[in-house]
């Protein structure tokens, strides 16, 4: 069994409630931090742990905290990003629904480290029943002296509020989230200034993902050094993976970042393989924005090494032959799935979610959707494939926020690895509307290049 | 009918405004619009938006800007039961297309339409974060997951029973 740090107690009956959570070691980390550590020491432990942002970007959390400006007399804010909207990702929802006090405790310790006295959880509007669960947990924490004024007699004050969004993927981007929290459209801001200097209401602000903030609890409990012993290399600790698509056991899994992709998909401890004896065709390992890989490149790197569930290994080969850990949204496609159609659905998603500020993204996502829809409907031309490549290239890097890149990458990767499937669609339109291209050669073992002679 | 929150809901609005520092009541806009939509027939009319603007002491245009940006706000009337079926990638590979077709057939409407009796509206939506429990839809506050044709029949029957 893999070791767990976040969901190890999630199965305990009643863990949603304060008494059960407390009885099972809950708020011990908060007690330790508030009563025996300084804010800087907490940040130091988070740095030592090697924790990287679990929302998708993977930026070192301790470092992000250390950027927070601390001008005298200006309030500082911590905002928890619970906007979870990346297709394939549903891990934060699980954590908030089943073990909400872990997040509240993480928020308490993190707010203490950052010197924030007012903290917001910004949750996507569609998760409409979860604010009730969180607010109940907050009320219980208040009642037991973990929130409010002079927490546990330490002199530290904190209030946590839950804010619901109203349906906008873009609000997962931290500056769009801040705009939304200020009661505006979710248009990302131009950086700099970064939120660490001018964020919520122009005050210094840290925005962290739900899972990131929850991970602060085990880090304080066992210490940053001990936490860093979990995982591999710079992928320290455990990671929540939400697995979906064509799998026997889709769901949320906490993995120690030392297992292989193959083990994650096929072992009974995790996803239990692919239903109905079908074969694996492709996978998007880190949420819809990261590159899709064919089965052969997913399970082994281009160098022929086993691919592991770590930030580094998933990225091995860069975008040419690798992908990314991203948000941990693991989408599996079996041999019956059509990559063109799937890519079209993602292009439609990004077109719908583009905020419209930047022309390349606003216009480009619409064009990509239209061209892909034409190909899917048997009306595509050979030149459409190059046209798609051209559009995505003109979006990437040319927008205020990363939504542009996020829209471009799935299309680029689909053409890079599945070009023959696109070509088959445009060359055999009548056949393509009736049946799918199938597995083709996408699971065939790759020729391993002989080591290059020394130059 | 003039648009006016009940005493209880006005107190809720006050409670929401108190979550933010003094003078930052505009931050209450998104939560208050949710409350308004729930209270005034499931959609936001111009009159409702103007009322929210007056409550928060902001310009009506600031409310329109926000109401037109976020996909959960309905800017025209919808049926009593709004079926919002996800059709993004992970749901699609798990069969959402068939579910959407089946709902269309059962209700006799297309996506974006409302049944003649005003009971049901069908919408397709983008990823709702239930990818592992696909196909799925949002119905009011909650999700209906692992949808099958039989499950869709049950849900429609439950809604009809509740409406009677």
PDB file of C-alpha atoms in Angstrom, chain A residues 164-454:
ATOM      1  CA  UNK A 164     -18.826  31.039  -4.288  1.00  0.00           C
ATOM      2  CA  UNK A 165     -17.967  31.782  -7.900  1.00  0.00           C
ATOM      3  CA  UNK A 166     -20.599  31.609 -10.627  1.00  0.00           C
ATOM      4  CA  UNK A 167     -19.245  29.469 -13.441  1.00  0.00           C
ATOM      5  CA  UNK A 168     -15.987  30.595 -15.048  1.00  0.00           C
ATOM      6  CA  UNK A 169     -12.915  28.386 -15.565  1.00  0.00           C
ATOM      7  CA  UNK A 170     -10.771  31.492 -15.868  1.00  0.00           C
ATOM      8  CA  UNK A 171     -11.308  32.286 -12.181  1.00  0.00           C
ATOM      9  CA  UNK A 172      -8.852  29.505 -11.351  1.00  0.00           C
ATOM     10  CA  UNK A 173      -6.157  31.872 -12.624  1.00  0.00           C
ATOM     11  CA  UNK A 174      -5.084  33.740  -9.508  1.00  0.00           C
ATOM     12  CA  UNK A 175      -5.523  37.324 -10.673  1.00  0.00           C
ATOM     13  CA  UNK A 176      -8.880  36.532 -12.315  1.00  0.00           C
ATOM     14  CA  UNK A 177      -9.897  34.907  -9.044  1.00  0.00           C
ATOM     15  CA  UNK A 178      -8.975  38.074  -7.173  1.00  0.00           C
ATOM     16  CA  UNK A 179     -10.969  40.206  -9.627  1.00  0.00           C
ATOM     17  CA  UNK A 180     -13.943  37.899  -9.139  1.00  0.00           C
ATOM     18  CA  UNK A 181     -13.592  38.081  -5.364  1.00  0.00           C
ATOM     19  CA  UNK A 182     -13.750  41.859  -5.722  1.00  0.00           C
ATOM     20  CA  UNK A 183     -17.111  41.471  -7.461  1.00  0.00           C
ATOM     21  CA  UNK A 184     -15.962  41.894 -11.035  1.00  0.00           C
ATOM     22  CA  UNK A 185     -15.686  39.909 -14.271  1.00  0.00           C
ATOM     23  CA  UNK A 186     -12.921  37.329 -14.106  1.00  0.00           C
ATOM     24  CA  UNK A 187     -10.472  39.132 -16.371  1.00  0.00           C
ATOM     25  CA  UNK A 188      -6.867  38.268 -15.490  1.00  0.00           C
ATOM     26  CA  UNK A 189      -4.629  41.181 -14.573  1.00  0.00           C
ATOM     27  CA  UNK A 190      -1.392  42.107 -16.264  1.00  0.00           C
ATOM     28  CA  UNK A 191       1.594  41.080 -14.104  1.00  0.00           C
ATOM     29  CA  UNK A 192       3.565  42.691 -12.539  1.00  0.00           C
ATOM     30  CA  UNK A 193       2.483  43.733 -10.020  1.00  0.00           C
ATOM     31  CA  UNK A 194       2.105  40.200  -8.722  1.00  0.00           C
ATOM     32  CA  UNK A 195      -0.529  39.401  -6.094  1.00  0.00           C
ATOM     33  CA  UNK A 196       2.257  39.013  -3.532  1.00  0.00           C
ATOM     34  CA  UNK A 197       2.654  42.797  -3.783  1.00  0.00           C
ATOM     35  CA  UNK A 198      -0.762  43.984  -4.988  1.00  0.00           C
ATOM     36  CA  UNK A 199      -3.505  41.394  -4.826  1.00  0.00           C
ATOM     37  CA  UNK A 200      -6.902  41.463  -3.206  1.00  0.00           C
ATOM     38  CA  UNK A 201      -8.044  45.091  -2.791  1.00  0.00           C
ATOM     39  CA  UNK A 202      -4.493  46.081  -3.787  1.00  0.00           C
ATOM     40  CA  UNK A 203      -3.078  44.392  -0.672  1.00  0.00           C
ATOM     41  CA  UNK A 204      -0.348  41.702  -0.582  1.00  0.00           C
ATOM     42  CA  UNK A 205      -2.019  38.355  -1.222  1.00  0.00           C
ATOM     43  CA  UNK A 206      -1.071  34.709  -1.509  1.00  0.00           C
ATOM     44  CA  UNK A 207      -3.334  32.433  -3.557  1.00  0.00           C
ATOM     45  CA  UNK A 208      -2.831  28.688  -2.997  1.00  0.00           C
ATOM     46  CA  UNK A 209      -4.711  25.606  -4.114  1.00  0.00           C
ATOM     47  CA  UNK A 210      -6.823  23.526  -1.678  1.00  0.00           C
ATOM     48  CA  UNK A 211      -4.535  20.491  -1.773  1.00  0.00           C
ATOM     49  CA  UNK A 212      -1.438  22.658  -1.299  1.00  0.00           C
ATOM     50  CA  UNK A 213      -2.861  24.228   1.853  1.00  0.00           C
ATOM     51  CA  UNK A 214      -4.039  20.877   3.198  1.00  0.00           C
ATOM     52  CA  UNK A 215      -0.510  19.485   2.704  1.00  0.00           C
ATOM     53  CA  UNK A 216       0.820  22.087   5.141  1.00  0.00           C
ATOM     54  CA  UNK A 217      -0.810  20.081   7.961  1.00  0.00           C
ATOM     55  CA  UNK A 218       1.291  16.890   7.547  1.00  0.00           C
ATOM     56  CA  UNK A 219       4.367  19.031   6.842  1.00  0.00           C
ATOM     57  CA  UNK A 220       4.060  20.678  10.255  1.00  0.00           C
ATOM     58  CA  UNK A 221       3.130  17.395  11.921  1.00  0.00           C
ATOM     59  CA  UNK A 222       6.078  15.382  10.682  1.00  0.00           C
ATOM     60  CA  UNK A 223       8.460  18.200   9.725  1.00  0.00           C
ATOM     61  CA  UNK A 224       9.563  19.438   6.320  1.00  0.00           C
ATOM     62  CA  UNK A 225      12.549  17.076   6.101  1.00  0.00           C
ATOM     63  CA  UNK A 226      10.435  14.017   6.823  1.00  0.00           C
ATOM     64  CA  UNK A 227       7.801  15.109   4.281  1.00  0.00           C
ATOM     65  CA  UNK A 228      10.523  15.469   1.659  1.00  0.00           C
ATOM     66  CA  UNK A 229      11.418  11.789   2.140  1.00  0.00           C
ATOM     67  CA  UNK A 230       8.133  10.850   0.456  1.00  0.00           C
ATOM     68  CA  UNK A 231       8.185  10.845  -3.335  1.00  0.00           C
ATOM     69  CA  UNK A 232      11.136  11.091  -5.697  1.00  0.00           C
ATOM     70  CA  UNK A 233      13.674  13.854  -6.277  1.00  0.00           C
ATOM     71  CA  UNK A 234      11.989  17.231  -6.571  1.00  0.00           C
ATOM     72  CA  UNK A 235       8.550  15.601  -6.523  1.00  0.00           C
ATOM     73  CA  UNK A 236       8.270  15.428  -2.772  1.00  0.00           C
ATOM     74  CA  UNK A 237       5.331  14.260  -0.721  1.00  0.00           C
ATOM     75  CA  UNK A 238       2.115  12.749  -1.935  1.00  0.00           C
ATOM     76  CA  UNK A 239      -0.197  13.935  -4.699  1.00  0.00           C
ATOM     77  CA  UNK A 240      -3.920  13.570  -5.194  1.00  0.00           C
ATOM     78  CA  UNK A 241      -4.715  12.210  -8.621  1.00  0.00           C
ATOM     79  CA  UNK A 242      -8.268  12.303  -9.970  1.00  0.00           C
ATOM     80  CA  UNK A 243      -8.542   9.515 -12.500  1.00  0.00           C
ATOM     81  CA  UNK A 244     -11.319   9.411 -15.096  1.00  0.00           C
ATOM     82  CA  UNK A 245     -12.283   8.307 -18.568  1.00  0.00           C
ATOM     83  CA  UNK A 246     -12.091   4.651 -19.567  1.00  0.00           C
ATOM     84  CA  UNK A 247     -10.993   3.058 -16.302  1.00  0.00           C
ATOM     85  CA  UNK A 248     -12.363   0.267 -14.150  1.00  0.00           C
ATOM     86  CA  UNK A 249     -12.038   2.317 -10.970  1.00  0.00           C
ATOM     87  CA  UNK A 250     -12.126   6.043 -11.676  1.00  0.00           C
ATOM     88  CA  UNK A 251     -11.838   8.217  -8.599  1.00  0.00           C
ATOM     89  CA  UNK A 252      -9.483  10.186  -6.369  1.00  0.00           C
ATOM     90  CA  UNK A 253      -6.244   8.497  -5.295  1.00  0.00           C
ATOM     91  CA  UNK A 254      -3.465   9.748  -3.080  1.00  0.00           C
ATOM     92  CA  UNK A 255      -0.179   8.542  -4.478  1.00  0.00           C
ATOM     93  CA  UNK A 256       3.297   8.567  -3.069  1.00  0.00           C
ATOM     94  CA  UNK A 257       5.183  10.053  -6.031  1.00  0.00           C
ATOM     95  CA  UNK A 258       7.283   6.936  -6.503  1.00  0.00           C
ATOM     96  CA  UNK A 259       4.994   4.693  -8.556  1.00  0.00           C
ATOM     97  CA  UNK A 260       4.941   4.176 -12.309  1.00  0.00           C
ATOM     98  CA  UNK A 261       2.189   5.325 -14.660  1.00  0.00           C
ATOM     99  CA  UNK A 262       1.644   1.688 -15.615  1.00  0.00           C
ATOM    100  CA  UNK A 263       1.112   0.674 -11.988  1.00  0.00           C
ATOM    101  CA  UNK A 264      -1.300   3.550 -11.489  1.00  0.00           C
ATOM    102  CA  UNK A 265      -3.462   2.557 -14.453  1.00  0.00           C
ATOM    103  CA  UNK A 266      -3.366  -1.223 -14.146  1.00  0.00           C
ATOM    104  CA  UNK A 267      -2.874  -2.195 -10.514  1.00  0.00           C
ATOM    105  CA  UNK A 268      -5.890  -3.049  -8.398  1.00  0.00           C
ATOM    106  CA  UNK A 269      -4.741  -0.678  -5.681  1.00  0.00           C
ATOM    107  CA  UNK A 270      -5.387   2.195  -8.085  1.00  0.00           C
ATOM    108  CA  UNK A 271      -7.409   2.342 -11.314  1.00  0.00           C
ATOM    109  CA  UNK A 272      -7.688  -1.421 -11.931  1.00  0.00           C
ATOM    110  CA  UNK A 273      -7.082  -1.261 -15.683  1.00  0.00           C
ATOM    111  CA  UNK A 274      -9.367  -0.535 -18.611  1.00  0.00           C
ATOM    112  CA  UNK A 275     -12.930  -1.905 -18.788  1.00  0.00           C
ATOM    113  CA  UNK A 276     -14.136  -4.628 -21.158  1.00  0.00           C
ATOM    114  CA  UNK A 277     -10.645  -5.816 -22.007  1.00  0.00           C
ATOM    115  CA  UNK A 278     -10.032  -2.756 -24.168  1.00  0.00           C
ATOM    116  CA  UNK A 279      -6.558  -1.482 -24.802  1.00  0.00           C
ATOM    117  CA  UNK A 280      -5.123   1.871 -23.793  1.00  0.00           C
ATOM    118  CA  UNK A 281      -4.916   4.357 -26.664  1.00  0.00           C
ATOM    119  CA  UNK A 282      -4.031   7.692 -25.109  1.00  0.00           C
ATOM    120  CA  UNK A 283      -3.937   9.651 -21.875  1.00  0.00           C
ATOM    121  CA  UNK A 284      -3.874  13.227 -20.697  1.00  0.00           C
ATOM    122  CA  UNK A 285      -2.054  12.815 -17.395  1.00  0.00           C
ATOM    123  CA  UNK A 286      -2.450  16.232 -15.764  1.00  0.00           C
ATOM    124  CA  UNK A 287      -5.738  17.897 -16.663  1.00  0.00           C
ATOM    125  CA  UNK A 288      -7.013  18.881 -20.116  1.00  0.00           C
ATOM    126  CA  UNK A 289      -4.421  21.613 -20.682  1.00  0.00           C
ATOM    127  CA  UNK A 290      -1.384  19.350 -20.690  1.00  0.00           C
ATOM    128  CA  UNK A 291      -0.253  17.418 -23.774  1.00  0.00           C
ATOM    129  CA  UNK A 292      -2.035  14.194 -24.658  1.00  0.00           C
ATOM    130  CA  UNK A 293       0.283  11.210 -25.103  1.00  0.00           C
ATOM    131  CA  UNK A 294      -0.230   7.993 -27.068  1.00  0.00           C
ATOM    132  CA  UNK A 295      -0.071   4.815 -24.980  1.00  0.00           C
ATOM    133  CA  UNK A 296       3.486   3.968 -25.970  1.00  0.00           C
ATOM    134  CA  UNK A 297       4.917   7.353 -24.944  1.00  0.00           C
ATOM    135  CA  UNK A 298       2.803   7.450 -21.830  1.00  0.00           C
ATOM    136  CA  UNK A 299       4.114   4.242 -20.321  1.00  0.00           C
ATOM    137  CA  UNK A 300       7.728   4.679 -21.418  1.00  0.00           C
ATOM    138  CA  UNK A 301       9.759   7.781 -22.110  1.00  0.00           C
ATOM    139  CA  UNK A 302      11.390   8.283 -25.500  1.00  0.00           C
ATOM    140  CA  UNK A 303      14.604   7.011 -23.886  1.00  0.00           C
ATOM    141  CA  UNK A 304      12.827   3.744 -23.135  1.00  0.00           C
ATOM    142  CA  UNK A 305      12.662   4.274 -19.378  1.00  0.00           C
ATOM    143  CA  UNK A 306       9.568   3.496 -17.386  1.00  0.00           C
ATOM    144  CA  UNK A 307       7.513   6.670 -16.940  1.00  0.00           C
ATOM    145  CA  UNK A 308       6.791   7.517 -13.330  1.00  0.00           C
ATOM    146  CA  UNK A 309       4.030   9.537 -11.671  1.00  0.00           C
ATOM    147  CA  UNK A 310       6.357  12.433 -10.795  1.00  0.00           C
ATOM    148  CA  UNK A 311       6.622  16.012 -12.036  1.00  0.00           C
ATOM    149  CA  UNK A 312       9.990  15.268 -13.680  1.00  0.00           C
ATOM    150  CA  UNK A 313       9.207  11.939 -15.309  1.00  0.00           C
ATOM    151  CA  UNK A 314       5.850  13.061 -16.724  1.00  0.00           C
ATOM    152  CA  UNK A 315       7.693  16.008 -18.229  1.00  0.00           C
ATOM    153  CA  UNK A 316      10.590  13.877 -19.534  1.00  0.00           C
ATOM    154  CA  UNK A 317      11.140  14.698 -23.201  1.00  0.00           C
ATOM    155  CA  UNK A 318       9.506  18.127 -22.857  1.00  0.00           C
ATOM    156  CA  UNK A 319       6.485  18.692 -25.036  1.00  0.00           C
ATOM    157  CA  UNK A 320       8.061  16.767 -27.924  1.00  0.00           C
ATOM    158  CA  UNK A 321       7.613  13.390 -26.229  1.00  0.00           C
ATOM    159  CA  UNK A 322       6.444  14.177 -22.682  1.00  0.00           C
ATOM    160  CA  UNK A 323       3.608  15.883 -20.842  1.00  0.00           C
ATOM    161  CA  UNK A 324       3.046  17.366 -17.358  1.00  0.00           C
ATOM    162  CA  UNK A 325       1.775  16.524 -13.884  1.00  0.00           C
ATOM    163  CA  UNK A 326      -0.435  19.620 -14.049  1.00  0.00           C
ATOM    164  CA  UNK A 327      -3.392  19.435 -11.682  1.00  0.00           C
ATOM    165  CA  UNK A 328      -3.377  15.637 -11.472  1.00  0.00           C
ATOM    166  CA  UNK A 329      -6.461  15.249 -13.664  1.00  0.00           C
ATOM    167  CA  UNK A 330      -5.700  11.896 -15.277  1.00  0.00           C
ATOM    168  CA  UNK A 331      -7.900  11.279 -18.359  1.00  0.00           C
ATOM    169  CA  UNK A 332      -7.676   7.872 -20.014  1.00  0.00           C
ATOM    170  CA  UNK A 333      -8.895   7.064 -23.530  1.00  0.00           C
ATOM    171  CA  UNK A 334      -9.355   3.482 -24.702  1.00  0.00           C
ATOM    172  CA  UNK A 335      -8.972   2.158 -28.240  1.00  0.00           C
ATOM    173  CA  UNK A 336     -12.562   3.069 -29.195  1.00  0.00           C
ATOM    174  CA  UNK A 337     -12.083   6.791 -28.594  1.00  0.00           C
ATOM    175  CA  UNK A 338     -11.566   9.327 -31.333  1.00  0.00           C
ATOM    176  CA  UNK A 339      -8.748  11.765 -30.648  1.00  0.00           C
ATOM    177  CA  UNK A 340     -10.143  14.290 -33.144  1.00  0.00           C
ATOM    178  CA  UNK A 341     -13.509  14.370 -31.426  1.00  0.00           C
ATOM    179  CA  UNK A 342     -11.956  14.537 -27.971  1.00  0.00           C
ATOM    180  CA  UNK A 343      -9.706  17.414 -29.029  1.00  0.00           C
ATOM    181  CA  UNK A 344     -12.736  19.193 -30.496  1.00  0.00           C
ATOM    182  CA  UNK A 345     -14.531  18.938 -27.160  1.00  0.00           C
ATOM    183  CA  UNK A 346     -11.548  20.482 -25.383  1.00  0.00           C
ATOM    184  CA  UNK A 347     -11.284  23.271 -27.976  1.00  0.00           C
ATOM    185  CA  UNK A 348     -14.984  23.969 -27.429  1.00  0.00           C
ATOM    186  CA  UNK A 349     -14.320  24.116 -23.688  1.00  0.00           C
ATOM    187  CA  UNK A 350     -11.526  26.697 -24.027  1.00  0.00           C
ATOM    188  CA  UNK A 351     -13.547  28.755 -26.491  1.00  0.00           C
ATOM    189  CA  UNK A 352     -16.416  28.849 -23.992  1.00  0.00           C
ATOM    190  CA  UNK A 353     -14.091  29.745 -21.126  1.00  0.00           C
ATOM    191  CA  UNK A 354     -11.930  32.383 -22.791  1.00  0.00           C
ATOM    192  CA  UNK A 355     -12.568  35.671 -20.983  1.00  0.00           C
ATOM    193  CA  UNK A 356     -12.259  37.610 -24.240  1.00  0.00           C
ATOM    194  CA  UNK A 357      -9.624  40.123 -23.185  1.00  0.00           C
ATOM    195  CA  UNK A 358      -6.869  39.013 -25.574  1.00  0.00           C
ATOM    196  CA  UNK A 359      -7.595  38.660 -29.294  1.00  0.00           C
ATOM    197  CA  UNK A 360      -5.376  35.602 -29.936  1.00  0.00           C
ATOM    198  CA  UNK A 361      -7.266  33.584 -27.332  1.00  0.00           C
ATOM    199  CA  UNK A 362     -10.752  34.994 -27.918  1.00  0.00           C
ATOM    200  CA  UNK A 363     -10.593  34.543 -31.709  1.00  0.00           C
ATOM    201  CA  UNK A 364      -8.152  31.640 -31.918  1.00  0.00           C
ATOM    202  CA  UNK A 365     -10.085  29.306 -29.621  1.00  0.00           C
ATOM    203  CA  UNK A 366     -13.213  29.861 -31.736  1.00  0.00           C
ATOM    204  CA  UNK A 367     -11.352  29.121 -34.955  1.00  0.00           C
ATOM    205  CA  UNK A 368      -9.823  25.963 -33.527  1.00  0.00           C
ATOM    206  CA  UNK A 369     -13.243  24.759 -32.452  1.00  0.00           C
ATOM    207  CA  UNK A 370     -14.766  25.445 -35.871  1.00  0.00           C
ATOM    208  CA  UNK A 371     -11.961  23.784 -37.815  1.00  0.00           C
ATOM    209  CA  UNK A 372     -11.978  20.728 -35.538  1.00  0.00           C
ATOM    210  CA  UNK A 373     -15.752  20.460 -35.782  1.00  0.00           C
ATOM    211  CA  UNK A 374     -15.476  20.503 -39.575  1.00  0.00           C
ATOM    212  CA  UNK A 375     -12.891  17.733 -39.555  1.00  0.00           C
ATOM    213  CA  UNK A 376     -14.974  15.708 -37.104  1.00  0.00           C
ATOM    214  CA  UNK A 377     -18.084  16.151 -39.277  1.00  0.00           C
ATOM    215  CA  UNK A 378     -16.329  14.961 -42.426  1.00  0.00           C
ATOM    216  CA  UNK A 379     -15.996  18.436 -43.919  1.00  0.00           C
ATOM    217  CA  UNK A 380     -12.310  18.948 -43.240  1.00  0.00           C
ATOM    218  CA  UNK A 381      -9.583  19.670 -45.764  1.00  0.00           C
ATOM    219  CA  UNK A 382      -5.979  18.473 -45.761  1.00  0.00           C
ATOM    220  CA  UNK A 383      -4.834  22.084 -45.224  1.00  0.00           C
ATOM    221  CA  UNK A 384      -6.964  22.334 -42.061  1.00  0.00           C
ATOM    222  CA  UNK A 385      -4.391  20.354 -40.098  1.00  0.00           C
ATOM    223  CA  UNK A 386      -1.660  22.876 -40.849  1.00  0.00           C
ATOM    224  CA  UNK A 387      -4.144  25.681 -40.258  1.00  0.00           C
ATOM    225  CA  UNK A 388      -4.842  24.313 -36.759  1.00  0.00           C
ATOM    226  CA  UNK A 389      -1.134  24.078 -36.079  1.00  0.00           C
ATOM    227  CA  UNK A 390      -0.725  27.676 -37.201  1.00  0.00           C
ATOM    228  CA  UNK A 391      -3.581  28.976 -35.032  1.00  0.00           C
ATOM    229  CA  UNK A 392      -2.381  27.283 -31.856  1.00  0.00           C
ATOM    230  CA  UNK A 393       1.148  28.585 -32.434  1.00  0.00           C
ATOM    231  CA  UNK A 394      -0.192  32.135 -32.684  1.00  0.00           C
ATOM    232  CA  UNK A 395      -2.088  31.836 -29.400  1.00  0.00           C
ATOM    233  CA  UNK A 396       0.686  30.335 -27.293  1.00  0.00           C
ATOM    234  CA  UNK A 397       2.666  32.965 -25.436  1.00  0.00           C
ATOM    235  CA  UNK A 398       0.627  35.857 -26.804  1.00  0.00           C
ATOM    236  CA  UNK A 399      -1.947  36.317 -24.061  1.00  0.00           C
ATOM    237  CA  UNK A 400      -2.096  37.969 -20.647  1.00  0.00           C
ATOM    238  CA  UNK A 401      -2.779  34.728 -18.790  1.00  0.00           C
ATOM    239  CA  UNK A 402      -1.978  31.048 -19.381  1.00  0.00           C
ATOM    240  CA  UNK A 403      -5.479  30.165 -20.656  1.00  0.00           C
ATOM    241  CA  UNK A 404      -4.175  30.850 -24.145  1.00  0.00           C
ATOM    242  CA  UNK A 405      -1.358  28.328 -23.693  1.00  0.00           C
ATOM    243  CA  UNK A 406      -3.762  25.906 -22.052  1.00  0.00           C
ATOM    244  CA  UNK A 407      -5.997  26.080 -25.129  1.00  0.00           C
ATOM    245  CA  UNK A 408      -3.114  25.754 -27.575  1.00  0.00           C
ATOM    246  CA  UNK A 409      -1.263  22.812 -26.019  1.00  0.00           C
ATOM    247  CA  UNK A 410      -3.986  20.133 -26.314  1.00  0.00           C
ATOM    248  CA  UNK A 411      -4.438  20.906 -30.024  1.00  0.00           C
ATOM    249  CA  UNK A 412      -0.691  20.997 -30.644  1.00  0.00           C
ATOM    250  CA  UNK A 413      -0.101  17.697 -28.855  1.00  0.00           C
ATOM    251  CA  UNK A 414      -3.005  15.975 -30.607  1.00  0.00           C
ATOM    252  CA  UNK A 415      -1.582  16.920 -34.019  1.00  0.00           C
ATOM    253  CA  UNK A 416       1.988  16.137 -32.964  1.00  0.00           C
ATOM    254  CA  UNK A 417       1.196  12.589 -31.866  1.00  0.00           C
ATOM    255  CA  UNK A 418      -1.975  11.722 -33.781  1.00  0.00           C
ATOM    256  CA  UNK A 419      -1.444  13.467 -37.130  1.00  0.00           C
ATOM    257  CA  UNK A 420      -2.270  10.299 -39.062  1.00  0.00           C
ATOM    258  CA  UNK A 421      -5.621  10.090 -37.306  1.00  0.00           C
ATOM    259  CA  UNK A 422      -6.397  13.665 -38.408  1.00  0.00           C
ATOM    260  CA  UNK A 423      -5.235  12.847 -41.942  1.00  0.00           C
ATOM    261  CA  UNK A 424      -7.417   9.774 -42.052  1.00  0.00           C
ATOM    262  CA  UNK A 425     -10.391  11.958 -41.074  1.00  0.00           C
ATOM    263  CA  UNK A 426      -9.876  14.459 -43.872  1.00  0.00           C
ATOM    264  CA  UNK A 427      -9.011  11.824 -46.489  1.00  0.00           C
ATOM    265  CA  UNK A 428     -11.845   9.431 -45.658  1.00  0.00           C
ATOM    266  CA  UNK A 429     -14.606  11.759 -44.455  1.00  0.00           C
ATOM    267  CA  UNK A 430     -17.462   9.374 -45.200  1.00  0.00           C
ATOM    268  CA  UNK A 431     -15.831   6.571 -43.284  1.00  0.00           C
ATOM    269  CA  UNK A 432     -14.711   8.865 -40.463  1.00  0.00           C
ATOM    270  CA  UNK A 433     -18.260   9.898 -39.586  1.00  0.00           C
ATOM    271  CA  UNK A 434     -19.236   6.229 -39.265  1.00  0.00           C
ATOM    272  CA  UNK A 435     -16.345   4.679 -37.413  1.00  0.00           C
ATOM    273  CA  UNK A 436     -13.268   5.615 -35.426  1.00  0.00           C
ATOM    274  CA  UNK A 437      -9.643   5.315 -36.413  1.00  0.00           C
ATOM    275  CA  UNK A 438      -9.104   2.852 -33.583  1.00  0.00           C
ATOM    276  CA  UNK A 439      -5.919   1.972 -31.783  1.00  0.00           C
ATOM    277  CA  UNK A 440      -3.708   1.949 -34.905  1.00  0.00           C
ATOM    278  CA  UNK A 441      -0.047   1.883 -33.909  1.00  0.00           C
ATOM    279  CA  UNK A 442      -0.382   4.047 -30.813  1.00  0.00           C
ATOM    280  CA  UNK A 443       0.432   1.286 -28.375  1.00  0.00           C
ATOM    281  CA  UNK A 444       3.253  -0.283 -30.400  1.00  0.00           C
ATOM    282  CA  UNK A 445       6.614  -0.366 -28.669  1.00  0.00           C
ATOM    283  CA  UNK A 446       8.750   2.552 -29.769  1.00  0.00           C
ATOM    284  CA  UNK A 447      12.106   1.983 -31.328  1.00  0.00           C
ATOM    285  CA  UNK A 448      14.666   3.002 -28.758  1.00  0.00           C
ATOM    286  CA  UNK A 449      17.302   5.187 -30.312  1.00  0.00           C
ATOM    287  CA  UNK A 450      20.818   3.856 -29.956  1.00  0.00           C
ATOM    288  CA  UNK A 451      22.920   6.124 -27.777  1.00  0.00           C
ATOM    289  CA  UNK A 452      24.326   8.835 -29.986  1.00  0.00           C
ATOM    290  CA  UNK A 453      28.001   8.546 -30.687  1.00  0.00           C
ATOM    291  CA  UNK A 454      30.053  11.074 -28.812  1.00  0.00           C
TER     292      UNK A 454
END
